[in-house]
Tab-separated table of C-alpha atoms in Angstrom:
chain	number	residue	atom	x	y	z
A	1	UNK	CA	0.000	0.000	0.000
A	2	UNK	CA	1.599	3.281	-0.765
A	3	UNK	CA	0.639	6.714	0.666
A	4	UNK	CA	-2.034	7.645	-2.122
A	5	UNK	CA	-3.835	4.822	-0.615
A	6	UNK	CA	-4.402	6.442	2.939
A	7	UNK	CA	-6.773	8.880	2.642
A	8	UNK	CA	-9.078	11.640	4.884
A	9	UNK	CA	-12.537	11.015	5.688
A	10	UNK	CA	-13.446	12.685	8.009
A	11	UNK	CA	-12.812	16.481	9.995
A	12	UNK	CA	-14.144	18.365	12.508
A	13	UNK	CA	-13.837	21.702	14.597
A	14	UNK	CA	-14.612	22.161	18.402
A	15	UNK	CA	-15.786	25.472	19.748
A	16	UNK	CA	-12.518	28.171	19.222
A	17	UNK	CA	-11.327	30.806	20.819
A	18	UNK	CA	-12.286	31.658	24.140
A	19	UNK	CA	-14.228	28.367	25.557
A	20	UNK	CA	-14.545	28.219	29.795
A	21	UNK	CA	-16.367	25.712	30.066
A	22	UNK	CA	-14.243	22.722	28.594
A	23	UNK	CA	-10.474	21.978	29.160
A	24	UNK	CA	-8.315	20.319	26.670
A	25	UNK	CA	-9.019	16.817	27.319
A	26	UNK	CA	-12.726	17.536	27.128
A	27	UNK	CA	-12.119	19.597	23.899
A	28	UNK	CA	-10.088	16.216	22.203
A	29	UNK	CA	-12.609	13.940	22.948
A	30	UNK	CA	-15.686	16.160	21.674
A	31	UNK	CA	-13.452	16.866	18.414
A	32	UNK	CA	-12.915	13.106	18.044
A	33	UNK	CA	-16.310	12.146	18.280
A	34	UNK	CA	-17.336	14.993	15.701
A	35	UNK	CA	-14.868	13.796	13.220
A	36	UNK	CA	-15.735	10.230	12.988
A	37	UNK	CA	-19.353	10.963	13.285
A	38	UNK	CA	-18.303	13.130	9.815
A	39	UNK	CA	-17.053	10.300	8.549
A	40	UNK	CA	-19.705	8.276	8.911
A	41	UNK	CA	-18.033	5.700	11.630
A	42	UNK	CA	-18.353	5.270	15.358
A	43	UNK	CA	-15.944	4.479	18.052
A	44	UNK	CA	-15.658	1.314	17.090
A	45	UNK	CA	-14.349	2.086	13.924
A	46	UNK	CA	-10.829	3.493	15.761
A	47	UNK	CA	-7.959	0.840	15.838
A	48	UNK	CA	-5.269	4.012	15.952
A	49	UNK	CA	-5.557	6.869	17.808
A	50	UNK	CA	-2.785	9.484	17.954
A	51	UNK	CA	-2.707	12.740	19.804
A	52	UNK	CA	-0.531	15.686	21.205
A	53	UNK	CA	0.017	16.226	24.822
A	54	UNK	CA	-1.699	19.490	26.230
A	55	UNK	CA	0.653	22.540	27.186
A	56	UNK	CA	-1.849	23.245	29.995
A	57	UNK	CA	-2.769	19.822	31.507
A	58	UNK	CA	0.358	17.676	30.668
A	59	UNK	CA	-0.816	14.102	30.998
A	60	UNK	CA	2.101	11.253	30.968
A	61	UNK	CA	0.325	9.303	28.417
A	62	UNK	CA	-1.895	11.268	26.772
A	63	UNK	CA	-3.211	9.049	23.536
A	64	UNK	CA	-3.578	6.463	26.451
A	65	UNK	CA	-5.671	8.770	28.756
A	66	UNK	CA	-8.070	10.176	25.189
A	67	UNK	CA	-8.368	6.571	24.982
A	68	UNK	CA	-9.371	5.581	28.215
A	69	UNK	CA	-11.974	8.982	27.932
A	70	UNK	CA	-13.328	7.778	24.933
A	71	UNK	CA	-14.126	4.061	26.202
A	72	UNK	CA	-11.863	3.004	23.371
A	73	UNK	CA	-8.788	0.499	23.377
A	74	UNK	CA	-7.434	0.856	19.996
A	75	UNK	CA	-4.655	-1.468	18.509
A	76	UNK	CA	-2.360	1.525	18.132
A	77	UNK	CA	-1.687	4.566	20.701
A	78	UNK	CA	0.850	7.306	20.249
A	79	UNK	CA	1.354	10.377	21.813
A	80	UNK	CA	3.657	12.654	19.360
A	81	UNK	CA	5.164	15.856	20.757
A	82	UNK	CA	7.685	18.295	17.944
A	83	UNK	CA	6.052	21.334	18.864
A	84	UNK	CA	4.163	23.014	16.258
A	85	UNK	CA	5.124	20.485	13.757
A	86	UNK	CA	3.371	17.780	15.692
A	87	UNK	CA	0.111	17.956	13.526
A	88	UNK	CA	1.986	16.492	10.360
A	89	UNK	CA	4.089	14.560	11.564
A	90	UNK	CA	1.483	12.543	13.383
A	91	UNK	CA	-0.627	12.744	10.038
A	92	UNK	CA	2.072	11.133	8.550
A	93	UNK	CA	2.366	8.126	11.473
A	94	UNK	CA	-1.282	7.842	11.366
A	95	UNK	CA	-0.594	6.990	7.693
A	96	UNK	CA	2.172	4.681	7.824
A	97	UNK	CA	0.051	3.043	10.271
A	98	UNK	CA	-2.387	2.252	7.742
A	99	UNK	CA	0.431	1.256	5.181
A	100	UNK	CA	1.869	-1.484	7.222
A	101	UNK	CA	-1.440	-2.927	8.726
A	102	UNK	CA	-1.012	-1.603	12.447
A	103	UNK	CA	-4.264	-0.010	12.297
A	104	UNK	CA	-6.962	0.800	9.760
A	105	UNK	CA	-8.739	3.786	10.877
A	106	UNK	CA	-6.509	6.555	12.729
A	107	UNK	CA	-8.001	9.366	14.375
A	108	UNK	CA	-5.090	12.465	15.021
A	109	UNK	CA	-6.868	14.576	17.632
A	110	UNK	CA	-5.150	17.655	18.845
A	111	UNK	CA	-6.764	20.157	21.592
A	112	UNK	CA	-5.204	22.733	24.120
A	113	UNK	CA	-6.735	25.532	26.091
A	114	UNK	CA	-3.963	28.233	26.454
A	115	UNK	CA	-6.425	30.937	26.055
A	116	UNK	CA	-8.513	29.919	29.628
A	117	UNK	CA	-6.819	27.613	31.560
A	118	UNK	CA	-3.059	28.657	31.516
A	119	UNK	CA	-1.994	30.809	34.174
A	120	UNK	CA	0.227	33.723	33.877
A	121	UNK	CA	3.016	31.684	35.252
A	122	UNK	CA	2.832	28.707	33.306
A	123	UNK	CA	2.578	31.078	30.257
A	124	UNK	CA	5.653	32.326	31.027
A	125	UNK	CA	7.639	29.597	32.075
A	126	UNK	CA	6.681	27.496	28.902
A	127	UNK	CA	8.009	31.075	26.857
A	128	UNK	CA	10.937	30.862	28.430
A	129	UNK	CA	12.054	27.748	28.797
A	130	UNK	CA	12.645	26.770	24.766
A	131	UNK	CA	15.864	27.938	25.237
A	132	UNK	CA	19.465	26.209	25.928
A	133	UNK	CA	19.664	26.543	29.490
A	134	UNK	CA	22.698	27.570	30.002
A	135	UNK	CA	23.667	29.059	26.715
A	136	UNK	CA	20.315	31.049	25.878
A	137	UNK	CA	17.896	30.974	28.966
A	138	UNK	CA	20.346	33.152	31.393
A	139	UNK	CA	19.779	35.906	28.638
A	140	UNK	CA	15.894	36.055	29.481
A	141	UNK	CA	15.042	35.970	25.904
A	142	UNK	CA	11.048	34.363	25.158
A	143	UNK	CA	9.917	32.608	21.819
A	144	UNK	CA	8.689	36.460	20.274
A	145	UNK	CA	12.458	37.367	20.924
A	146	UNK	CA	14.213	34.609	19.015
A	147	UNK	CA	11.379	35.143	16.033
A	148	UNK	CA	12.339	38.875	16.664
A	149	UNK	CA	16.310	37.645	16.070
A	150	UNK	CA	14.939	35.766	12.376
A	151	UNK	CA	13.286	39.356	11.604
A	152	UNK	CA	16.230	41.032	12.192
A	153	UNK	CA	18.600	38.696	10.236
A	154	UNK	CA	16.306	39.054	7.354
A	155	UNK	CA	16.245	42.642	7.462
A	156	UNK	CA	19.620	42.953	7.789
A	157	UNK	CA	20.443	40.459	4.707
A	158	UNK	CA	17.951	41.023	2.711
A	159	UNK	CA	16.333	45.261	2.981
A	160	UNK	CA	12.871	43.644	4.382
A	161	UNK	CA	11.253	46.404	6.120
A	162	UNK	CA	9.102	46.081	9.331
A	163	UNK	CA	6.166	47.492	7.186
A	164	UNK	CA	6.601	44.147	4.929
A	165	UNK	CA	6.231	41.864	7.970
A	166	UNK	CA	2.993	43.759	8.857
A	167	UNK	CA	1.405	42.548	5.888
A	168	UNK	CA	1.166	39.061	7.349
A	169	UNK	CA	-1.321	40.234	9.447
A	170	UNK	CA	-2.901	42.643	7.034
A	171	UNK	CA	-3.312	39.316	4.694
A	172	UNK	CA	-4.679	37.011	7.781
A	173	UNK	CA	-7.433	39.569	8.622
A	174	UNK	CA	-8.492	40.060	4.901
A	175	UNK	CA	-9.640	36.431	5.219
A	176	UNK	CA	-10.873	35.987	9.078
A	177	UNK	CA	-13.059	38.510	8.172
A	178	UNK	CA	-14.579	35.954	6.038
A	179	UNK	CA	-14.937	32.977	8.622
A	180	UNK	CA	-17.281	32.895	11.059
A	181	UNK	CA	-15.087	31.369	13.047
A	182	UNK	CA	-12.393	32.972	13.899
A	183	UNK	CA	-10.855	34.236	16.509
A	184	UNK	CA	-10.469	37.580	15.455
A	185	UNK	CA	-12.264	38.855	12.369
A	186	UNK	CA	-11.571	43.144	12.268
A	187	UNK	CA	-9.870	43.647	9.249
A	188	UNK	CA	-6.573	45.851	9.809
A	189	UNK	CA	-3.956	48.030	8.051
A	190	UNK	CA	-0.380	48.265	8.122
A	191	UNK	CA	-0.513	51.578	9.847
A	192	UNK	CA	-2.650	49.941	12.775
A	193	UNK	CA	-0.051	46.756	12.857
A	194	UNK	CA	3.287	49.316	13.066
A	195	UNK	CA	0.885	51.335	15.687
A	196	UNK	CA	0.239	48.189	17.936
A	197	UNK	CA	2.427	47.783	21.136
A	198	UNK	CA	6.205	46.214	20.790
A	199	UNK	CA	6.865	42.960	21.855
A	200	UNK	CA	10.437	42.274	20.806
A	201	UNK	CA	11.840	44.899	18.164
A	202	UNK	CA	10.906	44.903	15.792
A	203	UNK	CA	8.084	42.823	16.242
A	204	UNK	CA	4.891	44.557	17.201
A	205	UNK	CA	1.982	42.876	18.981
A	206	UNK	CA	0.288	42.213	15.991
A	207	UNK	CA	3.048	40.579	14.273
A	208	UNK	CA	2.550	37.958	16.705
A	209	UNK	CA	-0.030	34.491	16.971
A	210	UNK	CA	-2.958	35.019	18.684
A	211	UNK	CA	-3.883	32.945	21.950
A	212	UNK	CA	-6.685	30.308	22.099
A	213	UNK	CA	-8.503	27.653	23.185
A	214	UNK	CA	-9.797	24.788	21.156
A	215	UNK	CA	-9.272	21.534	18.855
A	216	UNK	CA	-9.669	19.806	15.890
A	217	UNK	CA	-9.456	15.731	14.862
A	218	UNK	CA	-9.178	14.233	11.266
A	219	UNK	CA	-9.923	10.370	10.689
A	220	UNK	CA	-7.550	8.815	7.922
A	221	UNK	CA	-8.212	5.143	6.392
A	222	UNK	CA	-7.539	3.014	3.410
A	223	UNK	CA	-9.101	4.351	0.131
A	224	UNK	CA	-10.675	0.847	-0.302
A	225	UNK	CA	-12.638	1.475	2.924
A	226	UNK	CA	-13.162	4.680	1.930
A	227	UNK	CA	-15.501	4.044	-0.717
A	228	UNK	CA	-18.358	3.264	1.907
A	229	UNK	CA	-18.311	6.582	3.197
A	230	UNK	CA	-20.272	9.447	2.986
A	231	UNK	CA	-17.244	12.133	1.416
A	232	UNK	CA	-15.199	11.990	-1.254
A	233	UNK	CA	-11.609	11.154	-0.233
A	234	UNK	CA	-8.763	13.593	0.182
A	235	UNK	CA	-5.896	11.910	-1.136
A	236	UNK	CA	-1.899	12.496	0.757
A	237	UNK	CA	-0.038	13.046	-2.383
A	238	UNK	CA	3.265	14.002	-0.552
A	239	UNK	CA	5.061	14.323	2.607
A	240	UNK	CA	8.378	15.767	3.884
A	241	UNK	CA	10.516	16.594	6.845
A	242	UNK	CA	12.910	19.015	7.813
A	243	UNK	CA	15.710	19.011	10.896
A	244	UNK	CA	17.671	21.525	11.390
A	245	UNK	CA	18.842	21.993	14.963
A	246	UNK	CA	16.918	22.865	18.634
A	247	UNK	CA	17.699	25.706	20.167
A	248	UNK	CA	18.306	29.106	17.522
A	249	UNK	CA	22.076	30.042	18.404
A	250	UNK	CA	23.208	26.736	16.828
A	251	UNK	CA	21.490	27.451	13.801
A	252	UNK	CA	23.591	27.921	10.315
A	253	UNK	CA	21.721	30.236	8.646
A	254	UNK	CA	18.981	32.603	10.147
A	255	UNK	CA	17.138	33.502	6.931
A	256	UNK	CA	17.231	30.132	5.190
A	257	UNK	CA	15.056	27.291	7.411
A	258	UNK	CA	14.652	23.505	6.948
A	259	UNK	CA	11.465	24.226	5.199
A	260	UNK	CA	13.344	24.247	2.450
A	261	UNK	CA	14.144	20.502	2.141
A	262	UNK	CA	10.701	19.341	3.600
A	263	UNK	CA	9.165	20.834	0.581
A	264	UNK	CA	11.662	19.866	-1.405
A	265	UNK	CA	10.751	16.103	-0.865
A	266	UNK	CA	7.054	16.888	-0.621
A	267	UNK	CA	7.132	18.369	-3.940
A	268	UNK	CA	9.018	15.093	-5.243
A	269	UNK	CA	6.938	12.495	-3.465
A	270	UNK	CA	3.749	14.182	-5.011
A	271	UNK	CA	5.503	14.882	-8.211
A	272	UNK	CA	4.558	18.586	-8.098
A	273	UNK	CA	6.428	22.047	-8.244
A	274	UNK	CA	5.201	25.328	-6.202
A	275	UNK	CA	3.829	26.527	-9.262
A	276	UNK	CA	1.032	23.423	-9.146
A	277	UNK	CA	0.180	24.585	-5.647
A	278	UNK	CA	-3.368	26.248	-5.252
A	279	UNK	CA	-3.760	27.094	-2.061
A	280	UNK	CA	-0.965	27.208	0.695
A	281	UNK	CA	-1.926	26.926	4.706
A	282	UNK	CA	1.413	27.733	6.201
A	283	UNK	CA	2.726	28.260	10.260
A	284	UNK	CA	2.601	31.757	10.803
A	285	UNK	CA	2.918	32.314	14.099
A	286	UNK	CA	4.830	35.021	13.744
A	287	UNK	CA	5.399	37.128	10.614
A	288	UNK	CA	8.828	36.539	9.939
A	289	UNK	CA	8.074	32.686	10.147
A	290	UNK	CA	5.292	33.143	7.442
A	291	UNK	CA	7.338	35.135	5.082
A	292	UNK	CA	10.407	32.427	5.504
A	293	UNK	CA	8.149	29.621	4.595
A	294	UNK	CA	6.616	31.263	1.564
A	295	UNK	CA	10.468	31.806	0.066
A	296	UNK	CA	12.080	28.348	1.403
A	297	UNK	CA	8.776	26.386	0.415
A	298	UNK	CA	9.329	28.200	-3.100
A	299	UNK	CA	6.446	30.687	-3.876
A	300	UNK	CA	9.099	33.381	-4.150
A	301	UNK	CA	12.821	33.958	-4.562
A	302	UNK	CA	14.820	34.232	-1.138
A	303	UNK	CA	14.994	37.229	0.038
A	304	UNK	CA	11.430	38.186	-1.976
A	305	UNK	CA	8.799	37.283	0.925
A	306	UNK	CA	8.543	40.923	2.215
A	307	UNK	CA	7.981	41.897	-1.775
A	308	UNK	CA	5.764	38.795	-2.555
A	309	UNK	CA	3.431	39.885	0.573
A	310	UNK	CA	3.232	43.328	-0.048
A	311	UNK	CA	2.039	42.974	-3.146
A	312	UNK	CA	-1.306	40.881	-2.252
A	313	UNK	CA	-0.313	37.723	-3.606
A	314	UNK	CA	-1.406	36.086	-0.291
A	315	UNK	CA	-4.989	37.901	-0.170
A	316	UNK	CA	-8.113	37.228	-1.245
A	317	UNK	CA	-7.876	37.365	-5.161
A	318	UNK	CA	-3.952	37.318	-5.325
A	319	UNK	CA	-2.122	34.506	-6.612
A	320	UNK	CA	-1.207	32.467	-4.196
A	321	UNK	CA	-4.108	31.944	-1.459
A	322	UNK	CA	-2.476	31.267	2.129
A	323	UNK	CA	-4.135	30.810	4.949
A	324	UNK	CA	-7.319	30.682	3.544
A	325	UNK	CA	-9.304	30.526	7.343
A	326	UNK	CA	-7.491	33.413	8.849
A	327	UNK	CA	-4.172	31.589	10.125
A	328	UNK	CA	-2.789	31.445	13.828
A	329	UNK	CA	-2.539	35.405	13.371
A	330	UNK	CA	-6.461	35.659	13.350
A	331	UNK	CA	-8.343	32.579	13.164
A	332	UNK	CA	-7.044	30.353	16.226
A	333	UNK	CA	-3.574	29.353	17.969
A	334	UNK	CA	-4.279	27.057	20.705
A	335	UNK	CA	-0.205	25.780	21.527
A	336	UNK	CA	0.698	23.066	19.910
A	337	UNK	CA	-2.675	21.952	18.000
A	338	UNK	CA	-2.630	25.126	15.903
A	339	UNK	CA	-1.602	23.732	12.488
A	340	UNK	CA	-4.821	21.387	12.722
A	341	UNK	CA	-7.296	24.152	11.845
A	342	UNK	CA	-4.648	24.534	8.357
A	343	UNK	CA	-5.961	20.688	7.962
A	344	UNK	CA	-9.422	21.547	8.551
A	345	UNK	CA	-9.697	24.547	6.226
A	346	UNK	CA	-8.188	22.679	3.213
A	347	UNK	CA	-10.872	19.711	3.499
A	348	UNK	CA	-13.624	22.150	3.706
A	349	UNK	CA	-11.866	23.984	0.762
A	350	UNK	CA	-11.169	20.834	-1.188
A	351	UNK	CA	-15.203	19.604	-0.243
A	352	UNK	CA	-16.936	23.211	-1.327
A	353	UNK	CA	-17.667	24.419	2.041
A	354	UNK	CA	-15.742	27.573	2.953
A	355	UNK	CA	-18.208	30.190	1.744
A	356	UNK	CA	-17.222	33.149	0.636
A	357	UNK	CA	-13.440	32.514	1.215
A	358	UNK	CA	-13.988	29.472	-1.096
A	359	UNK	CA	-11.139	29.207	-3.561
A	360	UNK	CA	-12.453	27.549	-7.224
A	361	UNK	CA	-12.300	23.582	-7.919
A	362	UNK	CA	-8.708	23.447	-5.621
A	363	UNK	CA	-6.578	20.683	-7.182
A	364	UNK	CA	-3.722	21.029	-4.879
A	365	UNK	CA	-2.884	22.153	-1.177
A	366	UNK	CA	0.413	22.316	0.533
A	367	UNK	CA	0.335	22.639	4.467
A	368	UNK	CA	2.798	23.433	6.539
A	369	UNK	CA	3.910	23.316	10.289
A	370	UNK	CA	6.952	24.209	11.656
A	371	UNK	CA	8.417	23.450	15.618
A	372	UNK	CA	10.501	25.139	17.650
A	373	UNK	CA	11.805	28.353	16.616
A	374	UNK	CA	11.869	27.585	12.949
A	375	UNK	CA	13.457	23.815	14.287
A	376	UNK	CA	11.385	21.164	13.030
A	377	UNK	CA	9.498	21.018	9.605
A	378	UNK	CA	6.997	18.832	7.806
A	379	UNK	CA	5.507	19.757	5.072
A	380	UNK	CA	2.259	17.831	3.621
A	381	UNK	CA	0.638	18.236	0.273
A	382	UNK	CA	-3.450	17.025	-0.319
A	383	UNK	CA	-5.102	16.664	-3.508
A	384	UNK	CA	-8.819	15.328	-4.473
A	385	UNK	CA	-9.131	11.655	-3.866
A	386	UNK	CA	-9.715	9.694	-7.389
């Protein structure tokens, strides 16, 4: 069985942004059940069952504990944890899976609630800790501050201006505004971004992720299987990963990320070049990550991005549609889950449902998550299941 013959079946969304009333274990389990009832399956129907452990309630083994939640005791259990990256990576276990008979229907189920239930303290203690400890950490530098270092390098290489960076956010809002779902949904100018309060020069609050809670859960199976179900498949054409170090000061170039070869074997698995690409759902959780990805995942020359996004190629109507749901910038960043809701926007896309943010008869969508600071990549392309 080869990847094209693992395919999605089934999605769904819990309650975003601000939800008191459920933590993330609660908000996992609800997603899961949504999913597979959008698949047409019950619980029963789960042999593999893969999550991400919750920045807010860390549980020891958390696929085990969903599980146990769920009244389920699938075949396979696996807890994945590679930051921001985790959502593809486990898309791609839940996959080979599949392939080599461990399970036949995989649920990946991701939920955190950083928004309601993480305290001030914990907040900043996870900020600060993703640092060397001895080499980084004694500095008292958070995450915005080594995405503010990235900024900086590319300015410095490359002429991008701070006004160039605000257009991530100008871009994100242009299509929240058009999902009822998001997070945040005032459109905003550049002006308003540059005016917004400094976090880490020369990033500006609104150069940075937004904070939320909620979750989302896809169910993969064979496309034999598949043909019993109520949607028309979404097919994996193409998968890649990228390594480039942990912690930023042992990184070899600031500008250039590990993107770069995860979409380099993506593109060659699916046999596809950027150019075949119609709709991109990248990691932006800060600006300067977003406009790295768009040059190292090839949608522009290096050293381009500012160019590329201040010239609306990333907006509704320009070339390259990214982000189509709003992004972590405006839609919804709950920690580590946040690259799910890029999953969840390009089924809906791919299945007709995104309203008036839907892109034409999309052939082709490349997603991509990114852990760390700019650390770990994977990079996952979809197409229409035949």
């Amino acid at each position: 069985m080869g990847l094209n013959d693992v395919v999605i079946v089934g999605m769904a969304e819990t309650d975003l942004g601000i939800v008191t009333d459920r933590g993330p274990m609660e908000l996992g389990v609800q997603a899961t059940k949504a999913a597979l009832d959008d698949a047409g399956l019950d619980l029963t129907a789960v042999d593999g069952l893969i999550t991400c452990n919750s920045l807010v309630h860390p549980v020891m083994y958390h696929a085990e504990a969903t599980a146990e939640y769920l009244g389920i005791e699938p075949r396979h259990c696996l807890s994945v944890g590679t930051g921001g990256g985790t959502t593809f990576t486990a898309l791609r276990y839940a996959a080979a899976a599949i392939q080599t008979g461990m399970a036949h229907t995989v649920v990946v189920s991701m939920a955190d609630s950083m928004r309601s239930f993480m305290t001030r303290e914990r907040a900043m203690m996870v900020q600060a800790s993703s640092g060397h400890p001895l080499y980084e950490q004694p500095y008292g530098p958070t995450v915005p501050a080594y995405y503010a270092l990235i900024a900086r390098a590319h300015m410095a290489e490359f002429g991008t201006t701070e006004e160039q960076f605000a257009e991530a956010m100008v871009s994100s809002r242009e299509w929240s505004a058009m999902n009822p779902t998001a997070q945040y949904r005032e459109r905003v100018s550049v002006n308003d971004v540059m005016a917004s309060k400094p976090i880490a020069d020369p990033l500006k609050m609104l150069d940075c992720s937004i904070v939320s809670d909620g979750g989302a859960a896809i169910v993969l199976t064979s496309r034999e299987r598949a043909a019993d179900l109520p949607h028309a498949p979404i097919s994996i054409l193409g998968y890649g990963e990228g390594h480039s170090y942990e912690h930023i000061s042992q990184s070899k170039n600031l500008t250039t990320s590990a993107a770069l070869r995860s979409g380099q074997l993506a593109y060659a698995d699916a046999g596809l070049t950027a150019r075949d690409i119609d709709i991109a759902q990248l990691y932006d959780c800060f600006s300067p990550a977003l406009l790295i990805q768009l040059e190292d995942l090839g949608f522009c020359e290096k050293g381009e991005g500012g160019a590329f996004l201040q010239s609306g190629a990333t907006r509704p109507g320009g070339s390259l549609p990214v982000n189509t749901h709003g992004g972590m910038l405006s839609h919804c960043h709950p920690g580590n889950p946040g690259a799910m809701f890029g999953v969840t926007e390009a089924i809906a896309q791919f299945r007709g449902l995104a309203g008036p943010r839907q892109q034409q008869d999309p052939q082709h969508i490349l997603l991509h998550a990114q852990g760390g600071i700019m650390s770990s990549h994977a990079t996952v392309i979809l197409g229409r299941g035949v």
